[in-house]
CSV table of N, CA, C and O in Angstrom, one decimal:
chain,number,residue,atom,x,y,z
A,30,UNK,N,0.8,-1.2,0.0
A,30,UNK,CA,0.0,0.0,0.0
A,30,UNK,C,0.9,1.2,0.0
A,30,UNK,O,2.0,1.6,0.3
A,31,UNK,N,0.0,1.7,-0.4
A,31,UNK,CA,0.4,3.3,-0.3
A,31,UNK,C,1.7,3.7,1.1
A,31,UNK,O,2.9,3.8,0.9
A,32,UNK,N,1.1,3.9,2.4
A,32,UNK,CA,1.8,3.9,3.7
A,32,UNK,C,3.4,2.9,3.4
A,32,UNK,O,4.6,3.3,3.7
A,33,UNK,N,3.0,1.8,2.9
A,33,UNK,CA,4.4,1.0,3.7
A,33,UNK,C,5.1,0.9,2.3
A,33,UNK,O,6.1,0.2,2.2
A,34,UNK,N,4.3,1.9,0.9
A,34,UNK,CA,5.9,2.5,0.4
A,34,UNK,C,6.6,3.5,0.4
A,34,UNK,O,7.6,3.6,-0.3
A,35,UNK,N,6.2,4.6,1.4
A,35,UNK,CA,6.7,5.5,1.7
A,35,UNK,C,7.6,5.3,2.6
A,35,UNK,O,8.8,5.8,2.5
A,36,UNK,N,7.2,4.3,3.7
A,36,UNK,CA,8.4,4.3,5.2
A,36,UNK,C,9.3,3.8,4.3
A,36,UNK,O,10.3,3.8,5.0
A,37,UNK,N,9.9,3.2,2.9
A,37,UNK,CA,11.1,2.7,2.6
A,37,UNK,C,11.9,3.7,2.4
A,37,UNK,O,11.5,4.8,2.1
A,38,UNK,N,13.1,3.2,2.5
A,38,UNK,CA,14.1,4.2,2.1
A,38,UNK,C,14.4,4.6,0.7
A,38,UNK,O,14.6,3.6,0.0
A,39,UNK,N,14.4,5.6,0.1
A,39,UNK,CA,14.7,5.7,-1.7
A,39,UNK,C,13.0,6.0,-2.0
A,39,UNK,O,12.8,6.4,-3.2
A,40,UNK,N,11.8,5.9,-1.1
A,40,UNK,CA,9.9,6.0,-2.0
A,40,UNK,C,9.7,7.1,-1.4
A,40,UNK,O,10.3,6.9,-0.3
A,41,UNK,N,9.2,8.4,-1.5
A,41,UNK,CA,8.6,9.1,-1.0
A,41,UNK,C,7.5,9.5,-1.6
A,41,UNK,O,7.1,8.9,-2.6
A,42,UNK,N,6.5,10.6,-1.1
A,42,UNK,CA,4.9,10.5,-1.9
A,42,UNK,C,5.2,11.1,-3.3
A,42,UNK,O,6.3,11.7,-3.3
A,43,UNK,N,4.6,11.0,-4.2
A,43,UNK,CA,5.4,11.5,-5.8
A,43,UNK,C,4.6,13.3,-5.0
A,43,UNK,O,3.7,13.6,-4.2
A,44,UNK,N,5.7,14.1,-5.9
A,44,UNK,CA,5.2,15.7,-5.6
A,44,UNK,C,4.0,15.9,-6.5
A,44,UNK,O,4.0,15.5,-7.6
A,45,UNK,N,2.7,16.6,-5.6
A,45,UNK,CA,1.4,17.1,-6.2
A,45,UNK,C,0.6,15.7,-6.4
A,45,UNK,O,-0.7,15.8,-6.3
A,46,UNK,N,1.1,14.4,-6.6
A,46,UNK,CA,0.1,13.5,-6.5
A,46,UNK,C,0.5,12.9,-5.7
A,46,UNK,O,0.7,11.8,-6.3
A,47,UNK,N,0.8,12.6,-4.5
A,47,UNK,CA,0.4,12.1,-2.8
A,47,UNK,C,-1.1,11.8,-2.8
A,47,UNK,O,-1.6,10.7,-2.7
A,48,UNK,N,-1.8,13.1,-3.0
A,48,UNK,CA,-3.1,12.9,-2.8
A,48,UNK,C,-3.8,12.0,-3.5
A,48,UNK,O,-5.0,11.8,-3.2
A,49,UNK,N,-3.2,11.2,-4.4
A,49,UNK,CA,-4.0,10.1,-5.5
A,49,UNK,C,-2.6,8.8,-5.0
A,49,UNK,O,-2.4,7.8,-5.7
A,50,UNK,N,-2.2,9.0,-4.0
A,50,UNK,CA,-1.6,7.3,-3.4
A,50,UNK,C,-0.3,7.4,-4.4
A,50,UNK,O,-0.1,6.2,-4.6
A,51,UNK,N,0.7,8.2,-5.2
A,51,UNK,CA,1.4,8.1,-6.0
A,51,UNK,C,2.8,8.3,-5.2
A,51,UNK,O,2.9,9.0,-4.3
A,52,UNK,N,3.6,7.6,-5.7
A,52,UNK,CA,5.0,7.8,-4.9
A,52,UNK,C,5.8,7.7,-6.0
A,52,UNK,O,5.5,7.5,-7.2
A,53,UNK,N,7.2,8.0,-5.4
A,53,UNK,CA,8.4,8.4,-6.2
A,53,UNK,C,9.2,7.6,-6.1
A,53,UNK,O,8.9,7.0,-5.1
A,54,UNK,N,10.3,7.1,-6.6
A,54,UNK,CA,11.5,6.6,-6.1
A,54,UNK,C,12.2,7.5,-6.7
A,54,UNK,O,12.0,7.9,-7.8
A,55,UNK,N,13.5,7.8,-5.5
A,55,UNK,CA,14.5,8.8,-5.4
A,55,UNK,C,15.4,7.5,-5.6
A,55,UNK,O,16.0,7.7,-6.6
A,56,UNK,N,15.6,6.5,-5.1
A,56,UNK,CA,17.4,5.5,-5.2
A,56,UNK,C,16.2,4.8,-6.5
A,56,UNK,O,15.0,4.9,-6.5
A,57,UNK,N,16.8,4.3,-7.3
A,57,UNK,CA,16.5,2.8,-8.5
A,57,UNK,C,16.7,1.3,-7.2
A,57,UNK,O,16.3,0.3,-7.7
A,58,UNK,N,17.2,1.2,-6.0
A,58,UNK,CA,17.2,0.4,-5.8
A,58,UNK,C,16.4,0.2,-4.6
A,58,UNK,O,16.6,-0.8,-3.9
A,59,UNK,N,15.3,1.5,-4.3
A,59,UNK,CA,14.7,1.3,-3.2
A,59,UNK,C,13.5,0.1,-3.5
A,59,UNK,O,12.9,-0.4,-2.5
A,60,UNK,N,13.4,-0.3,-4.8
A,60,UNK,CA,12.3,-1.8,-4.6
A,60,UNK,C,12.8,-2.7,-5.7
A,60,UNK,O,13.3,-2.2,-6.7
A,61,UNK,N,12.6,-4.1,-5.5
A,61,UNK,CA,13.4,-4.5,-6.4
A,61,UNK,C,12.2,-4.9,-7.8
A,61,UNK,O,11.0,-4.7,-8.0
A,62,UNK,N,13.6,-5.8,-8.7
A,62,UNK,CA,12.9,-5.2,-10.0
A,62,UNK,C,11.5,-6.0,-9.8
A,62,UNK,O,10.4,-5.4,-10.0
A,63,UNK,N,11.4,-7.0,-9.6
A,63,UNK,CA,9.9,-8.0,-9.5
A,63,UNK,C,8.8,-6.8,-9.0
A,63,UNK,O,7.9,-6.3,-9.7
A,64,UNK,N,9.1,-6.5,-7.8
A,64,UNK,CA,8.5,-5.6,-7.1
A,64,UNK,C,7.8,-4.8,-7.9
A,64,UNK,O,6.6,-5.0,-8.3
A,65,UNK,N,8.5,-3.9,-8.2
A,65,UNK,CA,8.4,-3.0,-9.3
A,65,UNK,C,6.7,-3.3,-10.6
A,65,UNK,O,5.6,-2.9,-10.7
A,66,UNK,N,7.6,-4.3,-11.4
A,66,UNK,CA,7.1,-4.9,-11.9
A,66,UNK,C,5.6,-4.9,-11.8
A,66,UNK,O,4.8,-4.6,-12.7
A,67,UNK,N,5.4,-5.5,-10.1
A,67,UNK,CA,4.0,-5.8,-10.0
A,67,UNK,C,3.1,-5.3,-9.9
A,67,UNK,O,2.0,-5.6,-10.3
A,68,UNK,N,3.8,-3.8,-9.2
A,68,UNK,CA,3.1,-2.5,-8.6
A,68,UNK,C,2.7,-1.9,-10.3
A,68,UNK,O,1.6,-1.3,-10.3
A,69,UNK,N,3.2,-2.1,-11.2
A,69,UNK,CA,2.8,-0.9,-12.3
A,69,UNK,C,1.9,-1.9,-13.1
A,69,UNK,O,1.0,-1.4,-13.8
A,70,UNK,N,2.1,-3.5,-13.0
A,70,UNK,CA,0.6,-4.1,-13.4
A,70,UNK,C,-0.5,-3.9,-13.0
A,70,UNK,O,-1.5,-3.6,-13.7
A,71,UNK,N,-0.3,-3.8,-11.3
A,71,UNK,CA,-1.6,-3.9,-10.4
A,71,UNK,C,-2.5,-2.0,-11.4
A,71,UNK,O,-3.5,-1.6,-12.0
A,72,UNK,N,-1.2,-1.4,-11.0
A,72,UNK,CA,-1.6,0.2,-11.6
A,72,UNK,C,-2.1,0.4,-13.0
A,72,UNK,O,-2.9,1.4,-13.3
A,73,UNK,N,-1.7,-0.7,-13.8
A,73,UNK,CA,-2.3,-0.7,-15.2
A,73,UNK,C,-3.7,-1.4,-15.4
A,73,UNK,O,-4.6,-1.0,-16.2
A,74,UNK,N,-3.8,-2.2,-14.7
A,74,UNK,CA,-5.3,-3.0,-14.5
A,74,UNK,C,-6.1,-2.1,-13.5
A,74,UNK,O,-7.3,-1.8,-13.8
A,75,UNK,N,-5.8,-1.7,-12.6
A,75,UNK,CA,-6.7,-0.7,-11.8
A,75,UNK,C,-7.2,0.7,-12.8
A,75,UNK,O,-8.3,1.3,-12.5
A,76,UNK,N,-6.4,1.2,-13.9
A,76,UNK,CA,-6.9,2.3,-14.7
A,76,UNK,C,-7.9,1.3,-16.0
A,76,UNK,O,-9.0,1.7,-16.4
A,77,UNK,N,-7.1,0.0,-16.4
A,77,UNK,CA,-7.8,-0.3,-17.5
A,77,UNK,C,-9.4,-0.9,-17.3
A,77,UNK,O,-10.2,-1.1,-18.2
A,78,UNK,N,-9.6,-1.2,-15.7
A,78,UNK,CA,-11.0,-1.6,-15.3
A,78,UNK,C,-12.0,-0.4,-15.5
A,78,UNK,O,-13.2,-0.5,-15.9
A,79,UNK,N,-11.3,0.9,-14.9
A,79,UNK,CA,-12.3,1.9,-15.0
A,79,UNK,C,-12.5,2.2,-16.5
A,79,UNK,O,-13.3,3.2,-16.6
A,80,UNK,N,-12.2,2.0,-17.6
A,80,UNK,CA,-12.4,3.1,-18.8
A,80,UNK,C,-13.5,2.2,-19.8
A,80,UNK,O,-13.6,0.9,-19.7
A,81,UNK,N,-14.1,2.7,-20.6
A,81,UNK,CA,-15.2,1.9,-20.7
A,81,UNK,C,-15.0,0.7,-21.5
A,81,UNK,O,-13.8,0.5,-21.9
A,82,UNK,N,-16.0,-0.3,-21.9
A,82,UNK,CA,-15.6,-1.3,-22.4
A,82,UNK,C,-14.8,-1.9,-24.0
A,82,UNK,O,-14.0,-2.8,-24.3
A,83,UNK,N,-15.6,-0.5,-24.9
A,83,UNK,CA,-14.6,-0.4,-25.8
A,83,UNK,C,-13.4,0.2,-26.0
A,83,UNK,O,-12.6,-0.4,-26.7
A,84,UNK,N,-13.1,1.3,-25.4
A,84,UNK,CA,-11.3,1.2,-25.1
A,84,UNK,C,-10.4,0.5,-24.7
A,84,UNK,O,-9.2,0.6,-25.0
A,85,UNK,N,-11.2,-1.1,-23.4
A,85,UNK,CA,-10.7,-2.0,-23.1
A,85,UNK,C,-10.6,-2.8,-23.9
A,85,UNK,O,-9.7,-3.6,-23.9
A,86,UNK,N,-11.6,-2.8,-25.1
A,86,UNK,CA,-11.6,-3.5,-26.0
A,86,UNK,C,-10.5,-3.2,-27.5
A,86,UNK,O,-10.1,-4.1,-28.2
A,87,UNK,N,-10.2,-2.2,-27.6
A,87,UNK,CA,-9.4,-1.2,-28.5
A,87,UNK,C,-8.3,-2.2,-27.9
A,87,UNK,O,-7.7,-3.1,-28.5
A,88,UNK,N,-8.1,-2.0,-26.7
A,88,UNK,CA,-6.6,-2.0,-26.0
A,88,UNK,C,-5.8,-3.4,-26.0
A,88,UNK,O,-4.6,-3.6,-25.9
A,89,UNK,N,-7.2,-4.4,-26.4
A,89,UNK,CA,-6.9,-5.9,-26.4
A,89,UNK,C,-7.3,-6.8,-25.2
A,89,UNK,O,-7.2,-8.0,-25.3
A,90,UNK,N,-7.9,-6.3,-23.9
A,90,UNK,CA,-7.8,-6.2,-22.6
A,90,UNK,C,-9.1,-7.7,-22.5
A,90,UNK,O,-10.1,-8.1,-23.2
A,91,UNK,N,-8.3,-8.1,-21.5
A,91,UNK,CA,-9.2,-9.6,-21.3
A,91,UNK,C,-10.2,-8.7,-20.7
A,91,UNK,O,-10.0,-7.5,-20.4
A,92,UNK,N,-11.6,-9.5,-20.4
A,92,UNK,CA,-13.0,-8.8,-19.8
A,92,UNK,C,-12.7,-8.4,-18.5
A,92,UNK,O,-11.7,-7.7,-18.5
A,93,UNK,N,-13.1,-8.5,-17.5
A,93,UNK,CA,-13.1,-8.5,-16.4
A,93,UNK,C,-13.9,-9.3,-15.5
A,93,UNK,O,-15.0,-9.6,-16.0
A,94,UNK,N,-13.6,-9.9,-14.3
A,94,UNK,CA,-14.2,-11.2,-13.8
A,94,UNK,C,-15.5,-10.7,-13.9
A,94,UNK,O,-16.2,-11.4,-14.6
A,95,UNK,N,-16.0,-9.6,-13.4
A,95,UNK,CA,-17.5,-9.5,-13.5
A,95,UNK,C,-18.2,-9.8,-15.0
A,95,UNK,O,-19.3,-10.4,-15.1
A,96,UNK,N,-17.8,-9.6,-15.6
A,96,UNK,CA,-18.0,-9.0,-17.6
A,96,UNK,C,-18.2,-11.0,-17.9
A,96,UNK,O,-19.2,-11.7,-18.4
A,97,UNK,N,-17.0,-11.3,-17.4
A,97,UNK,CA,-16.8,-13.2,-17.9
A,97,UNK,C,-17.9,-14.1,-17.1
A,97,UNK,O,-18.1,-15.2,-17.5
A,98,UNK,N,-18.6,-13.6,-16.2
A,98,UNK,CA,-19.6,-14.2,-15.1
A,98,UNK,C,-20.9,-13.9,-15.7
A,98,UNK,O,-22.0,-14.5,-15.5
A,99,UNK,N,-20.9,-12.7,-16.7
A,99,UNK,CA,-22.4,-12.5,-16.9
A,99,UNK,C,-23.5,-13.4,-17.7
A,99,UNK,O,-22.9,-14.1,-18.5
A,100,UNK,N,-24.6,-13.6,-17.6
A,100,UNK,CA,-25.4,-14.4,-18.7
A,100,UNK,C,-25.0,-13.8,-19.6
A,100,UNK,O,-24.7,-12.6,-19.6
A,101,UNK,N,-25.0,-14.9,-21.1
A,101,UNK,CA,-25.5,-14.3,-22.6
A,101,UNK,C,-26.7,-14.2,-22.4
A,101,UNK,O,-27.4,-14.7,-21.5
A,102,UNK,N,-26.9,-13.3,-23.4
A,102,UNK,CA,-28.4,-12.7,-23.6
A,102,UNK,C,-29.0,-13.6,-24.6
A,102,UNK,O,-28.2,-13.9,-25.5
A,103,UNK,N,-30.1,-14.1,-24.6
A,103,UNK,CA,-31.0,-14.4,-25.3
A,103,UNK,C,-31.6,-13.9,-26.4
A,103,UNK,O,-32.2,-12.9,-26.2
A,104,UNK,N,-31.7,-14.5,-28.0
A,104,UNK,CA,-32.2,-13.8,-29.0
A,104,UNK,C,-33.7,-13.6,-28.3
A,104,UNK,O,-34.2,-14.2,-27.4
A,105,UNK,N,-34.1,-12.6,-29.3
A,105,UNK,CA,-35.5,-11.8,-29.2
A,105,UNK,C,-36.2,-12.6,-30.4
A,105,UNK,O,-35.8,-12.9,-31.5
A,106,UNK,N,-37.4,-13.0,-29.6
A,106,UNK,CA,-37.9,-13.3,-31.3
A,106,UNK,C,-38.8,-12.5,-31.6
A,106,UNK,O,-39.6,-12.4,-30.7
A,107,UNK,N,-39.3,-11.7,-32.8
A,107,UNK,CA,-40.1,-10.4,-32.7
A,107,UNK,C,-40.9,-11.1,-33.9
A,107,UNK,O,-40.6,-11.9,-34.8
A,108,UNK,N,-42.2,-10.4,-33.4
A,108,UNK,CA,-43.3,-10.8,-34.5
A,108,UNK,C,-43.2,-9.9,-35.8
A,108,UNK,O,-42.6,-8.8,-35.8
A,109,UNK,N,-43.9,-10.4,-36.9
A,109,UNK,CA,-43.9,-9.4,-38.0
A,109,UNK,C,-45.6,-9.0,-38.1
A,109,UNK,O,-46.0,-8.2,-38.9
């Protein structure tokens, strides 16, 4: 979280976005590379859930568990 990447040594809050949970690294070695890694997936799937379905779709983006759980819809059969 947010808190216990600041207490490390080399993360501080990023300047002007603190207020949205963003930090900085001042050393390259204050997290290691996996680390790293994970935090900017988690950050990339956290932006790509909010934006709507066709940009996720533009983007290539698997559904989302909710999206993969839903019923298909049922054809309509309409009279003439």
């Amino acid at each position: 979280t947010f808190a216990e990447l600041v207490e490390r040594a080399g993360v501080i809050p990023a300047p002007y976005m603190a207020r949205n949970s963003w930090v900085a690294m001042v050393e390259i070695n204050a997290l290691r590379q996996p680390e790293i890694k994970q935090l900017i997936q988690n950050s990339y799937q956290l932006v790509l859930e909010k934006l709507p379905k066709k940009t996720q779709a533009e983007l290539g983006a698997k559904p989302a568990a909710k999206a993969a759980k839903a019923k298909p819809r049922q054809a309509v059969k309409r009279r003439k």
